[in-house]
Amino acid sequence: MSRAKLCFVAIITAGLLLPACSAQKKAPPVVDDAALGSAAAAPDEWLTVGRDYAETHFSPLKQIDATNVGKLGLAWSYDTQSLRGLEATPLVSNGVLYATTPWSNVFALDARTGKELWRWDSKADRIRGGRACCDVVNRGVALYKGKVYVGVIDGRLVALDSATGNPVWDVQTTPVDEPYTITGAPRVVDGKVIIGNGGSELGVRGFVSAYDAETGALAWRFYIVPGDPAKGPDGAASDEALTKALPTWTGEWWNNGGGGGTPWDALAYDPEARLLYVGTGNGSAWDRRLRSPQGGDNLYLSSIVALDVSTGKLKWHYQTTPGDTWDYTAVQHMILADVQMGGKPRKVIMQAPKNGFFYVLDRLTGELLSAEPYAKVTWAKGVDLKTGRPIETRQARMYDKYKVTLFPGPGGAHNWHPMSFNPATGLVYIPAVEGSFPYAQERDFKRQNGFWNMGIDLNARGSAKGLPPLPEKEYEPGTGPEVGSASLLAWDPVAGKPRWRIKHQGVSGGGTLTTAGNLLFQGLSDGRLVAYTADTGDKVWEVQLGNGVIAAPSTWSMDGKQYVSVLVGWGGATGLYVGNPTRQFKAPGRLFTFVLDGTAKLEPVRGIEHDPLTPVAYKATAAQLEHGSALFARRCSMCHGTAAASGGTIADLRYAQPATYDNMDQIVRQGAYQQLGMPKFDFLTEEDLAALKAYVLSQREALLAAAK
Ligand code: CA
């Protein structure tokens, strides 16, 4: 609603002229359903993660455009007082900027100056760090009627007073004794706060919940997968839908990891249709044979589910990956748009999930309109538009007998990094990745509560042992373009093909922002924030911020000036496992805000320098090193990196102080660092520990040798 209309309504209802209407002074805007539902009418603000219910990450602001973007300079920066991944999109309302940091902490800044107004410490139990698959990140807050909502890594949902940061209510949304985590941003729709959860790598049963925004009372809950059929319905909104899903499951998944499906990121909302869209996660364990041994589609894994926002009841679903067995989540960002398809106006929902196909569906009915590969795909040869099902390649599920290399891998052809949609160009801008993964079933897999339970041999790439590789000639061709690197992909959703693509070094670029100024912003793993023209992809500006960027920028306006803000903090799954081209270690987080002709001094982020390496003597047999390597891959690599080479977010064990190796028993088996987020592996034997130590020291030695 426009300001004029608001005044008109106020005059009629109050019978007197409000000061806000007569004088220049504006009444403070309230973030309510009307404001959230008409984000286009409030161009100055950025009120929800995707800026609008449609999750477009598009701003109608155009003061900064392709002709003057070269004059962008720093307005201010803010030290987030953190050392791990920053994934939040900053929100701005009424002159205040809100964002989150690792461990689900929240801060509020004066948007004009960057001066801190308040910080809230979630005081999350650091033991939760070991349960977070992909760093203790958080993707942001929701705003509504004077409150700020945040999901906490330990499964809580907390409402804070937006003026003070003091908690108003605090509810535990997940069973505390199970390895659930929350990293996604809540959304507020229809007076309810919507929040999902993660944990499918460790083994849980995914669900999404709606809480009354005012009181924190549970309004409804939708389980993604059925529970133990003997126990009957849960009394949840999903009961009827799960009765239909039940025949698509076999075996005893409820005893065996809970089935998974955790909806840990994407939500979108159509206020006209009153439909809430939820992207759902992968199966747990990954290999379907280990959770549903006689097969089945395993509804509603890897799906988009459309729920009635009032009741949480299922209206329709579309499963992108039936019988998921590759960690192909469909929790990736979904965008709503009104486009012309086949000569007809269609209200669509669009998604580029991990599995490599870009989907366009009718968002009212769930009808599949288009599914084209946006990356190299070798698990499927395409999607049958009649049945809506992928046409799997012969090799896709052969990884119980062979090591099978497939595109994409579990990192996905696109992960959580927000894409964006520009209505002027009609393009969707995807932070895309090309990568493969050697899938191989873990031999003698046994579940362990509270630990990683994918049933996948994480040592398959490096080990000569394990399953034999599938011979090259057995591979059936897949589909999709071969790019050979990460890229920024401008995708035409109507034509179902790329318009243009910019290749990046290394791993995925950060989330994207597009504007009516014909601009497209993306931060990169090499520390740059870059602006391109949205129509043609020409680079028009860049700045070096010193450390890998993974978050999406946002843009907002105040006192007639347009600003661009971005969080810079290397981390997330890639920051634990793979690493970034800057090769920094533990770099402090920052929020940078840019404006035309900004003159603040830009000091790029700098990581901590490692101490020079010294040799540490060790003795080990070849068998010990082999055992240590396998153990490291199975138990340590997901946080400390492949081959003990940390991705830069947490400790690179090769650089440890020599005395640390003497304390490995206390740290690894006795849990001395639990309050830093390091799990306690008390089931490891002394032999296991000795093998791990020998392996890490051998990697230190290799690093020393390489440096010579
Ligand atoms: Ca997963």
XYZ file of C-alpha atoms and ligand atoms in Angstrom:
709
model
C 0.000 0.000 0.000
C 1.316 3.450 -0.851
C 1.976 6.120 1.746
C -0.955 8.199 0.411
C -3.341 5.292 0.795
C -2.104 4.593 4.313
C -2.819 8.197 5.253
C -6.261 8.078 3.705
C -7.182 4.986 5.685
C -5.785 6.509 8.853
C -7.826 9.683 8.408
C -11.060 7.803 7.937
C -10.557 5.400 10.799
C -9.104 7.826 13.315
C -11.194 10.783 12.206
C -8.269 13.143 12.478
C -5.213 14.069 10.520
C -2.121 12.158 11.572
C 1.141 14.148 11.772
C 2.696 11.651 9.367
C 0.397 12.852 6.618
C 0.544 16.600 7.177
C 4.232 17.064 7.862
C 7.356 15.753 6.084
C 8.087 13.514 9.038
C 7.104 9.948 8.188
C 5.633 7.557 10.720
C 7.974 4.597 11.230
C 6.898 1.905 8.779
C 5.642 -1.321 10.283
C 6.784 -4.607 8.766
C 3.390 -6.295 8.463
C 1.691 -8.569 5.926
C 0.901 -5.603 3.678
C 4.519 -4.413 3.653
C 5.924 -7.908 3.091
C 3.316 -8.596 0.413
C 4.041 -5.448 -1.574
C 7.813 -5.182 -1.427
C 7.756 -3.548 -4.869
C 5.887 -0.627 -3.299
C 8.665 -0.129 -0.741
C 11.772 0.059 -2.950
C 13.972 1.529 -0.199
C 13.706 -1.463 2.105
C 14.897 -5.071 2.059
C 12.418 -6.723 4.416
C 12.877 -10.460 3.904
C 15.755 -12.652 2.742
C 14.651 -12.750 -0.909
C 13.424 -9.111 -0.609
C 9.874 -10.230 -1.438
C 7.600 -13.245 -0.905
C 8.500 -14.350 -4.435
C 12.158 -14.564 -3.282
C 13.447 -12.754 -6.376
C 16.524 -11.077 -4.806
C 15.612 -8.264 -7.219
C 15.521 -4.594 -6.212
C 13.618 -1.907 -8.148
C 16.294 0.646 -7.130
C 18.213 2.136 -10.064
C 20.239 5.084 -8.768
C 23.272 2.843 -9.104
C 23.255 1.622 -12.683
C 25.548 0.179 -15.294
C 26.810 3.657 -16.289
C 27.849 4.914 -12.835
C 28.578 1.740 -10.863
C 32.297 2.421 -11.354
C 31.964 5.203 -8.795
C 30.917 2.848 -5.999
C 33.041 3.304 -2.907
C 32.922 2.147 0.672
C 30.353 3.864 2.905
C 31.240 1.902 6.044
C 32.215 -1.555 7.235
C 31.435 -3.519 10.373
C 33.466 -6.193 12.161
C 31.103 -9.122 12.695
C 33.371 -10.511 15.441
C 33.342 -13.933 13.817
C 35.774 -16.294 12.102
C 33.480 -18.681 10.259
C 31.088 -18.695 7.331
C 28.721 -15.756 6.796
C 25.734 -16.706 4.640
C 23.064 -14.170 5.613
C 21.469 -11.636 3.284
C 21.304 -8.350 5.250
C 17.781 -6.988 5.837
C 17.065 -3.264 6.115
C 13.962 -1.703 7.631
C 13.381 1.800 8.889
C 17.059 2.740 8.879
C 18.269 -0.382 10.675
C 20.261 -3.225 9.123
C 19.845 -6.738 10.579
C 21.956 -9.816 9.892
C 23.340 -12.934 11.539
C 26.748 -14.447 12.215
C 27.971 -18.001 12.955
C 26.295 -19.782 15.906
C 23.066 -17.925 14.985
C 24.005 -14.655 16.659
C 22.139 -11.535 15.500
C 23.232 -7.912 15.154
C 21.456 -4.645 14.333
C 23.269 -1.595 12.904
C 22.397 1.998 12.168
C 22.198 1.645 8.388
C 23.489 5.179 7.848
C 26.722 4.795 9.794
C 27.213 1.078 10.444
C 27.217 1.798 14.176
C 26.103 -1.194 16.217
C 22.729 -0.777 17.927
C 22.635 -4.206 19.591
C 23.963 -7.750 19.383
C 22.268 -10.907 20.581
C 24.281 -13.999 21.479
C 22.316 -17.220 20.916
C 24.498 -18.976 23.521
C 24.082 -22.131 21.446
C 25.765 -25.174 22.919
C 29.041 -25.517 20.988
C 28.662 -29.309 21.022
C 26.137 -28.681 18.245
C 29.027 -27.726 15.987
C 29.833 -31.388 15.436
C 26.268 -32.031 14.275
C 26.248 -29.274 11.671
C 27.103 -30.857 8.326
C 28.199 -27.625 6.736
C 29.577 -25.155 9.253
C 27.697 -23.364 12.040
C 26.312 -20.868 9.541
C 23.051 -18.945 9.518
C 21.273 -17.452 6.514
C 19.497 -14.575 8.195
C 16.516 -13.243 10.091
C 12.869 -12.425 9.463
C 11.194 -9.150 10.481
C 7.575 -8.686 11.534
C 5.701 -6.150 13.660
C 8.577 -5.022 15.847
C 10.255 -8.396 16.177
C 13.300 -10.078 14.658
C 13.125 -13.874 14.272
C 16.107 -16.209 14.077
C 16.495 -19.979 13.870
C 19.294 -21.203 16.127
C 21.761 -23.985 15.302
C 20.498 -25.963 18.341
C 16.944 -26.099 16.952
C 15.427 -23.097 18.741
C 13.351 -20.369 17.124
C 13.723 -17.049 18.917
C 11.802 -13.779 18.634
C 13.793 -10.669 19.587
C 12.531 -7.150 20.207
C 13.738 -5.287 17.114
C 14.513 -2.141 19.117
C 16.589 -3.770 21.861
C 17.538 -7.283 20.752
C 16.002 -8.679 23.933
C 14.272 -12.064 23.556
C 10.477 -11.944 23.555
C 9.938 -15.675 23.164
C 12.162 -18.692 22.603
C 10.888 -22.138 21.575
C 12.685 -25.431 20.962
C 11.413 -26.594 17.565
C 13.265 -29.942 17.392
C 13.801 -32.922 19.731
C 16.906 -31.842 21.696
C 18.459 -35.297 21.857
C 18.464 -35.763 18.080
C 21.042 -34.273 15.698
C 18.837 -31.574 14.169
C 20.283 -28.181 13.297
C 18.834 -24.939 11.946
C 20.789 -22.768 9.532
C 17.999 -21.376 7.315
C 16.284 -18.025 7.682
C 12.709 -18.024 8.957
C 9.983 -16.339 6.877
C 6.864 -14.705 8.292
C 3.685 -15.292 6.291
C 0.076 -14.932 7.392
C 1.140 -14.007 10.923
C 3.150 -17.210 11.298
C 6.887 -17.768 11.487
C 7.923 -20.654 9.236
C 11.063 -22.619 10.061
C 12.574 -25.876 8.801
C 15.623 -27.838 9.936
C 18.671 -29.809 8.782
C 20.367 -33.033 9.810
C 19.813 -35.603 7.052
C 23.539 -36.415 6.871
C 23.408 -37.590 10.488
C 19.920 -39.100 10.405
C 16.677 -37.365 11.396
C 13.101 -37.029 10.146
C 12.639 -33.654 8.467
C 9.739 -31.310 9.117
C 8.674 -27.714 8.708
C 6.788 -25.826 11.420
C 4.663 -22.696 11.650
C 4.599 -20.687 14.896
C 2.336 -17.813 15.842
C 4.511 -14.724 15.335
C 3.126 -12.972 18.384
C 3.164 -15.780 20.959
C 5.466 -18.506 19.652
C 2.671 -21.099 19.882
C 2.900 -23.932 17.348
C 0.287 -23.394 14.612
C 0.982 -26.487 12.497
C 3.724 -28.932 11.540
C 4.318 -30.778 8.275
C 6.541 -33.871 8.339
C 8.364 -34.496 5.082
C 8.515 -38.295 5.448
C 6.339 -40.859 7.264
C 7.234 -42.087 10.743
C 6.804 -45.574 12.203
C 3.491 -46.795 10.669
C 2.750 -48.857 13.811
C 2.558 -45.650 15.822
C -0.131 -44.223 13.525
C -0.636 -40.593 12.557
C 1.338 -37.859 14.295
C -1.553 -35.444 14.652
C 0.336 -33.245 12.208
C -0.877 -31.295 9.201
C 0.937 -33.832 7.038
C -0.967 -36.925 8.267
C -3.122 -37.346 5.157
C -0.235 -36.622 2.808
C 1.942 -39.154 4.614
C -0.725 -41.863 4.320
C -0.315 -41.387 0.569
C 3.473 -41.370 0.894
C 3.659 -44.552 2.967
C 3.520 -47.055 0.048
C 6.546 -45.298 -1.494
C 8.730 -46.479 1.418
C 9.975 -49.966 2.313
C 11.873 -51.448 5.234
C 12.282 -49.719 8.596
C 13.518 -46.231 7.746
C 12.128 -44.808 11.010
C 14.553 -47.024 12.909
C 17.269 -46.358 10.419
C 17.985 -42.634 10.411
C 14.423 -41.328 10.223
C 14.374 -41.032 6.441
C 15.697 -37.470 6.160
C 14.085 -34.907 3.873
C 15.086 -31.988 6.084
C 13.916 -28.667 4.593
C 16.886 -26.556 5.633
C 16.668 -23.556 3.361
C 14.193 -22.518 0.670
C 10.713 -21.203 1.355
C 8.532 -19.016 -0.885
C 4.986 -17.710 -0.593
C 2.174 -16.768 -2.956
C -0.150 -14.546 -0.885
C -2.923 -14.645 -3.514
C -3.025 -18.433 -3.652
C -2.137 -18.601 0.068
C 0.373 -21.316 -0.802
C 3.644 -21.774 1.045
C 6.324 -23.570 -0.962
C 8.895 -25.687 0.855
C 11.972 -27.265 -0.718
C 12.773 -30.653 0.867
C 16.046 -32.449 1.470
C 17.791 -35.684 0.626
C 17.230 -39.161 2.010
C 18.962 -40.468 5.100
C 21.074 -42.572 4.593
C 22.037 -41.310 1.131
C 21.944 -44.747 -0.490
C 18.284 -45.702 -0.856
C 19.186 -49.389 -0.407
C 20.198 -48.569 3.174
C 16.948 -46.827 4.167
C 14.249 -48.288 1.878
C 15.730 -51.594 0.712
C 12.950 -52.599 -1.695
C 13.043 -49.235 -3.463
C 10.230 -46.725 -3.867
C 10.074 -43.016 -4.573
C 10.315 -42.166 -0.871
C 7.924 -39.223 -0.823
C 8.403 -36.331 -0.080
C 12.208 -36.384 -0.326
C 13.875 -33.992 -2.800
C 10.574 -32.309 -3.621
C 8.789 -29.007 -3.756
C 5.718 -29.247 -1.520
C 2.987 -26.590 -1.721
C 1.152 -26.174 1.586
C -2.005 -24.311 2.518
C -0.599 -21.570 4.731
C -3.589 -21.633 7.113
C -3.522 -25.349 7.856
C -0.170 -26.691 6.643
C -2.040 -29.260 4.516
C -0.469 -30.427 1.270
C -1.987 -28.944 -1.908
C 0.451 -30.435 -4.396
C 3.973 -31.802 -4.590
C 6.583 -32.310 -7.268
C 9.457 -34.685 -6.620
C 12.558 -33.616 -8.532
C 14.522 -36.765 -7.657
C 12.325 -39.827 -6.973
C 14.083 -42.350 -4.747
C 16.978 -39.959 -4.155
C 20.224 -41.805 -3.578
C 22.812 -39.049 -4.314
C 22.096 -36.283 -1.763
C 20.203 -34.379 -4.462
C 18.248 -32.086 -2.185
C 15.549 -29.792 -3.538
C 15.994 -27.294 -0.710
C 17.622 -24.911 -3.159
C 16.227 -21.426 -3.623
C 12.810 -21.193 -5.330
C 11.587 -18.086 -7.173
C 7.998 -17.198 -8.079
C 7.359 -15.253 -11.277
C 4.648 -14.515 -13.808
C 5.957 -15.342 -17.279
C 4.734 -16.165 -20.777
C 5.201 -19.838 -21.556
C 3.945 -21.375 -24.780
C 2.247 -18.069 -25.553
C 0.251 -18.139 -22.325
C 0.726 -16.187 -19.087
C 1.746 -18.622 -16.368
C 2.239 -18.195 -12.659
C 5.356 -20.266 -12.122
C 7.766 -21.455 -9.474
C 11.363 -21.988 -10.578
C 14.138 -24.002 -8.970
C 17.668 -25.119 -9.840
C 18.113 -27.925 -7.287
C 21.303 -29.876 -6.743
C 20.425 -32.520 -9.358
C 21.352 -30.277 -12.323
C 17.933 -29.647 -13.923
C 16.228 -26.252 -13.942
C 12.525 -26.753 -13.219
C 9.632 -24.477 -14.111
C 6.279 -25.528 -12.615
C 2.821 -24.007 -12.564
C 2.806 -22.831 -8.960
C -0.961 -23.202 -8.530
C -1.181 -26.813 -9.696
C 2.349 -28.221 -9.636
C 2.200 -29.028 -13.371
C 5.709 -29.450 -14.784
C 6.276 -26.982 -17.622
C 9.998 -27.318 -18.249
C 13.017 -29.247 -16.906
C 16.275 -28.613 -18.728
C 19.845 -29.367 -17.626
C 21.699 -26.242 -16.528
C 24.931 -28.157 -15.862
C 26.577 -31.406 -16.822
C 24.368 -34.278 -15.611
C 25.337 -37.950 -15.852
C 22.851 -39.520 -13.426
C 19.975 -38.854 -15.855
C 19.476 -38.365 -19.587
C 16.694 -35.865 -19.172
C 13.266 -35.435 -17.612
C 10.132 -36.885 -19.213
C 7.701 -33.969 -19.295
C 4.695 -36.305 -19.506
C 5.462 -38.277 -16.363
C 7.574 -35.599 -14.706
C 10.186 -38.245 -13.940
C 13.911 -38.223 -14.672
C 15.237 -40.787 -17.142
C 18.055 -42.285 -15.117
C 21.251 -43.521 -16.747
C 22.315 -47.117 -16.348
C 25.155 -46.218 -13.999
C 23.139 -43.950 -11.717
C 22.460 -46.484 -8.957
C 25.308 -48.944 -9.511
C 27.388 -47.718 -6.633
C 26.699 -50.701 -4.368
C 29.022 -52.761 -6.587
C 31.248 -50.149 -8.193
C 32.731 -46.781 -7.528
C 30.629 -44.658 -9.903
C 31.604 -41.102 -10.770
C 28.568 -38.940 -11.381
C 27.789 -35.326 -12.246
C 26.680 -33.429 -10.217
C 28.104 -34.536 -6.869
C 26.469 -34.023 -3.477
C 27.568 -30.381 -3.488
C 25.055 -29.957 -6.307
C 25.164 -28.066 -9.584
C 23.734 -25.266 -7.441
C 23.581 -25.198 -3.675
C 22.075 -22.760 -1.124
C 23.634 -19.622 -2.647
C 20.634 -17.504 -3.629
C 19.919 -17.043 -7.319
C 17.993 -13.970 -8.471
C 15.386 -13.069 -11.093
C 15.301 -9.790 -13.010
C 11.864 -9.127 -14.556
C 13.395 -6.690 -17.070
C 15.799 -9.241 -18.568
C 13.628 -12.265 -17.802
C 16.766 -14.064 -16.642
C 17.552 -16.108 -13.537
C 21.132 -15.706 -12.297
C 22.441 -18.953 -10.842
C 25.654 -19.453 -8.853
C 26.345 -22.726 -10.658
C 29.035 -25.347 -10.096
C 30.319 -28.212 -12.144
C 31.692 -31.115 -10.190
C 31.615 -34.874 -9.971
C 31.747 -37.257 -7.034
C 32.845 -40.882 -6.761
C 29.781 -42.552 -5.237
C 30.577 -45.855 -3.509
C 28.574 -47.603 -0.818
C 30.324 -47.865 2.520
C 31.060 -51.520 3.172
C 29.654 -52.914 6.428
C 27.857 -49.632 7.079
C 26.528 -49.403 10.623
C 24.555 -46.439 11.893
C 25.929 -44.463 14.827
C 23.587 -42.056 16.534
C 24.772 -38.477 16.610
C 27.427 -38.980 13.926
C 27.524 -38.844 10.142
C 25.531 -41.700 8.614
C 25.422 -41.427 4.832
C 26.524 -44.984 4.084
C 28.973 -43.563 1.563
C 32.671 -44.387 1.359
C 34.172 -40.912 1.737
C 37.592 -42.374 1.091
C 36.587 -43.605 -2.381
C 38.517 -40.912 -4.221
C 41.828 -41.499 -2.506
C 41.799 -45.195 -1.730
C 42.870 -48.126 -3.822
C 40.753 -50.280 -1.528
C 36.984 -50.262 -1.534
C 34.753 -50.915 -4.533
C 36.279 -51.249 -8.028
C 35.681 -48.338 -10.395
C 32.930 -48.814 -12.959
C 34.704 -49.314 -16.307
C 34.549 -46.246 -18.540
C 32.746 -48.106 -21.336
C 29.855 -48.927 -18.998
C 28.919 -45.266 -18.618
C 25.901 -44.131 -20.582
C 26.026 -40.521 -21.787
C 24.106 -38.034 -19.697
C 22.920 -34.600 -20.624
C 23.675 -30.930 -20.177
C 26.536 -28.626 -21.090
C 30.074 -29.386 -19.977
C 31.588 -26.267 -18.470
C 34.475 -27.512 -16.382
C 34.274 -24.984 -13.553
C 32.020 -22.919 -11.381
C 30.150 -20.170 -13.166
C 27.661 -17.374 -12.974
C 24.897 -18.601 -15.236
C 22.237 -16.342 -16.766
C 19.412 -18.766 -17.454
C 16.413 -18.072 -19.645
C 13.630 -19.989 -17.859
C 11.169 -19.651 -20.739
C 13.549 -20.903 -23.433
C 15.027 -23.435 -20.992
C 18.610 -22.614 -21.904
C 21.528 -20.405 -20.901
C 21.701 -16.855 -22.272
C 25.279 -16.308 -21.144
C 27.750 -17.661 -18.618
C 30.816 -16.336 -16.823
C 33.326 -18.897 -15.670
C 34.872 -18.583 -12.216
C 37.985 -19.991 -10.642
C 37.435 -22.858 -8.244
C 34.294 -23.290 -6.207
C 30.838 -21.723 -6.311
C 30.459 -17.966 -6.336
C 28.276 -16.361 -3.690
C 24.592 -15.552 -3.878
C 23.415 -13.030 -6.460
C 21.555 -9.693 -6.390
C 20.009 -8.036 -9.436
C 18.536 -4.536 -9.781
C 16.433 -2.313 -12.020
C 19.700 -0.463 -12.750
C 20.509 -3.360 -15.129
C 23.012 -4.680 -12.604
C 23.924 -8.050 -11.228
C 26.175 -8.370 -8.151
C 28.038 -11.461 -7.014
C 30.803 -12.030 -4.468
C 33.407 -14.643 -5.347
C 35.528 -17.160 -3.513
C 38.655 -15.194 -4.494
C 37.498 -12.237 -2.409
C 36.058 -9.985 -5.107
C 32.628 -8.400 -5.198
C 31.781 -7.934 -8.877
C 29.030 -6.068 -10.730
C 27.944 -7.114 -14.219
C 25.340 -5.742 -16.586
C 22.250 -7.859 -16.027
C 21.355 -8.133 -19.716
C 24.731 -8.997 -21.208
C 26.998 -10.040 -18.333
C 29.664 -7.398 -18.996
C 31.813 -6.722 -15.963
C 31.378 -3.092 -14.942
C 32.890 -2.899 -11.437
C 34.810 -4.971 -8.920
C 36.449 -4.575 -5.545
C 38.777 -6.901 -3.618
C 37.515 -7.563 -0.088
C 40.276 -9.919 0.948
C 38.413 -13.136 1.678
C 35.998 -15.501 -0.007
C 32.410 -14.279 -0.294
C 29.540 -16.765 -0.121
C 26.550 -14.629 0.973
C 24.220 -12.695 -1.327
C 24.384 -8.882 -1.259
C 21.298 -6.737 -0.712
C 20.563 -3.154 -1.713
C 18.507 -0.455 -0.040
C 18.128 3.295 0.006
C 18.156 6.025 2.606
C 17.994 9.826 2.407
C 17.973 9.553 -1.369
C 21.101 7.394 -1.615
C 21.258 3.772 -2.732
C 23.543 1.392 -0.835
C 24.809 -2.154 -1.460
C 25.662 -4.347 1.551
C 27.369 -7.728 1.646
C 28.644 -10.045 4.371
C 32.144 -11.393 3.824
C 33.123 -14.508 5.749
C 34.551 -17.638 4.199
C 32.990 -20.894 5.408
C 30.067 -23.221 4.831
C 30.586 -26.716 3.446
C 33.238 -25.585 0.962
C 35.027 -23.615 3.648
C 35.365 -26.747 5.723
C 36.067 -29.278 3.037
C 37.571 -27.772 -0.077
C 39.055 -24.328 0.390
C 39.083 -21.079 -1.569
C 41.604 -19.535 -3.929
C 42.716 -16.957 -1.326
C 43.864 -19.886 0.837
C 43.262 -17.857 3.946
C 42.847 -19.400 7.351
C 40.347 -18.160 9.888
C 39.693 -14.767 8.366
C 37.523 -12.424 10.428
C 34.042 -11.614 9.124
C 33.001 -8.167 7.883
C 29.953 -6.430 6.547
C 30.815 -3.982 3.764
C 28.378 -1.289 2.584
C 28.982 0.623 -0.644
C 27.523 3.861 -2.014
C 28.249 6.061 -5.059
C 31.281 8.241 -4.304
C 31.810 6.485 -0.962
C 35.114 7.571 0.562
C 35.617 5.351 3.612
C 38.964 3.558 3.635
C 38.598 -0.026 2.512
C 40.756 -2.428 4.440
C 40.411 -5.907 2.976
C 39.952 -8.775 5.408
C 43.122 -10.612 6.400
C 43.314 -14.148 7.742
C 45.594 -15.496 10.418
C 49.074 -16.456 9.212
C 50.158 -19.995 9.985
C 53.337 -20.409 11.995
C 56.206 -21.765 9.848
C 56.053 -25.556 9.754
C 58.616 -27.585 11.654
C 59.148 -31.320 11.218
C 57.508 -33.602 13.791
C 58.985 -37.097 13.930
C 56.632 -40.063 13.745
C 56.757 -43.742 12.949
C 54.068 -45.567 11.046
C 53.552 -48.691 8.988
C 51.910 -48.572 5.572
C 48.898 -50.385 7.028
C 48.597 -47.781 9.774
C 48.667 -44.947 7.265
C 46.030 -46.642 5.124
C 43.811 -47.129 8.177
C 44.429 -43.549 9.299
C 43.579 -42.187 5.867
C 40.285 -44.112 5.742
C 39.380 -43.071 9.287
C 40.203 -39.462 8.570
C 37.961 -39.494 5.495
C 35.107 -41.121 7.435
C 35.319 -39.114 10.656
C 37.329 -35.914 10.207
C 37.355 -34.757 6.583
C 33.925 -33.113 6.615
C 35.283 -30.435 8.961
C 39.085 -30.602 8.714
C 39.180 -31.051 4.939
C 40.211 -33.642 2.395
C 43.687 -35.095 3.002
C 43.836 -33.023 6.216
C 44.013 -29.847 4.109
C 41.469 -27.594 5.763
C 39.169 -25.493 3.626
C 40.204 -22.464 5.662
C 37.379 -22.212 8.158
C 38.603 -24.356 11.046
C 41.871 -25.854 12.153
C 44.211 -27.212 9.485
C 45.656 -30.090 11.491
C 48.891 -30.129 9.509
C 49.789 -26.758 11.005
C 49.065 -27.684 14.628
C 51.545 -26.862 17.353
C 53.727 -29.977 17.856
C 52.421 -30.364 21.432
C 48.858 -30.659 20.105
C 49.655 -34.035 18.550
C 50.639 -35.301 22.009
C 47.191 -34.282 23.275
C 45.197 -35.981 20.545
C 43.766 -38.575 22.901
C 42.268 -35.890 25.163
C 40.977 -33.922 22.180
C 39.642 -36.722 19.996
C 38.580 -39.492 22.371
C 37.995 -37.606 25.618
C 36.261 -34.546 24.184
C 38.548 -31.784 25.516
C 37.470 -29.392 22.733
C 33.749 -30.150 22.793
C 32.994 -26.580 23.795
C 34.749 -25.451 20.627
C 32.466 -27.678 18.556
C 34.817 -30.674 18.215
C 32.852 -33.906 18.804
C 33.967 -36.578 21.245
C 34.864 -39.774 19.357
C 34.945 -42.047 22.388
C 34.314 -45.181 20.316
C 37.686 -44.907 18.567
C 40.319 -47.331 19.843
C 43.898 -46.496 20.813
C 44.955 -48.135 17.550
C 42.546 -45.911 15.627
C 43.967 -42.838 17.337
C 47.558 -43.834 16.615
C 46.665 -44.378 12.954
C 44.933 -40.991 12.737
C 47.904 -39.259 14.309
C 50.340 -40.983 11.955
C 48.212 -40.034 8.952
C 47.960 -36.356 9.953
C 51.716 -36.198 10.582
C 52.382 -37.821 7.213
C 50.297 -35.062 5.595
C 52.291 -32.449 7.527
C 55.469 -34.053 6.285
C 54.151 -34.027 2.699
C 53.328 -30.337 3.015
C 56.828 -29.599 4.299
C 58.361 -31.581 1.448
C 56.222 -29.742 -1.109
C 57.298 -26.382 0.312
C 60.987 -27.163 -0.249
Ca 22.384 -33.236 2.331
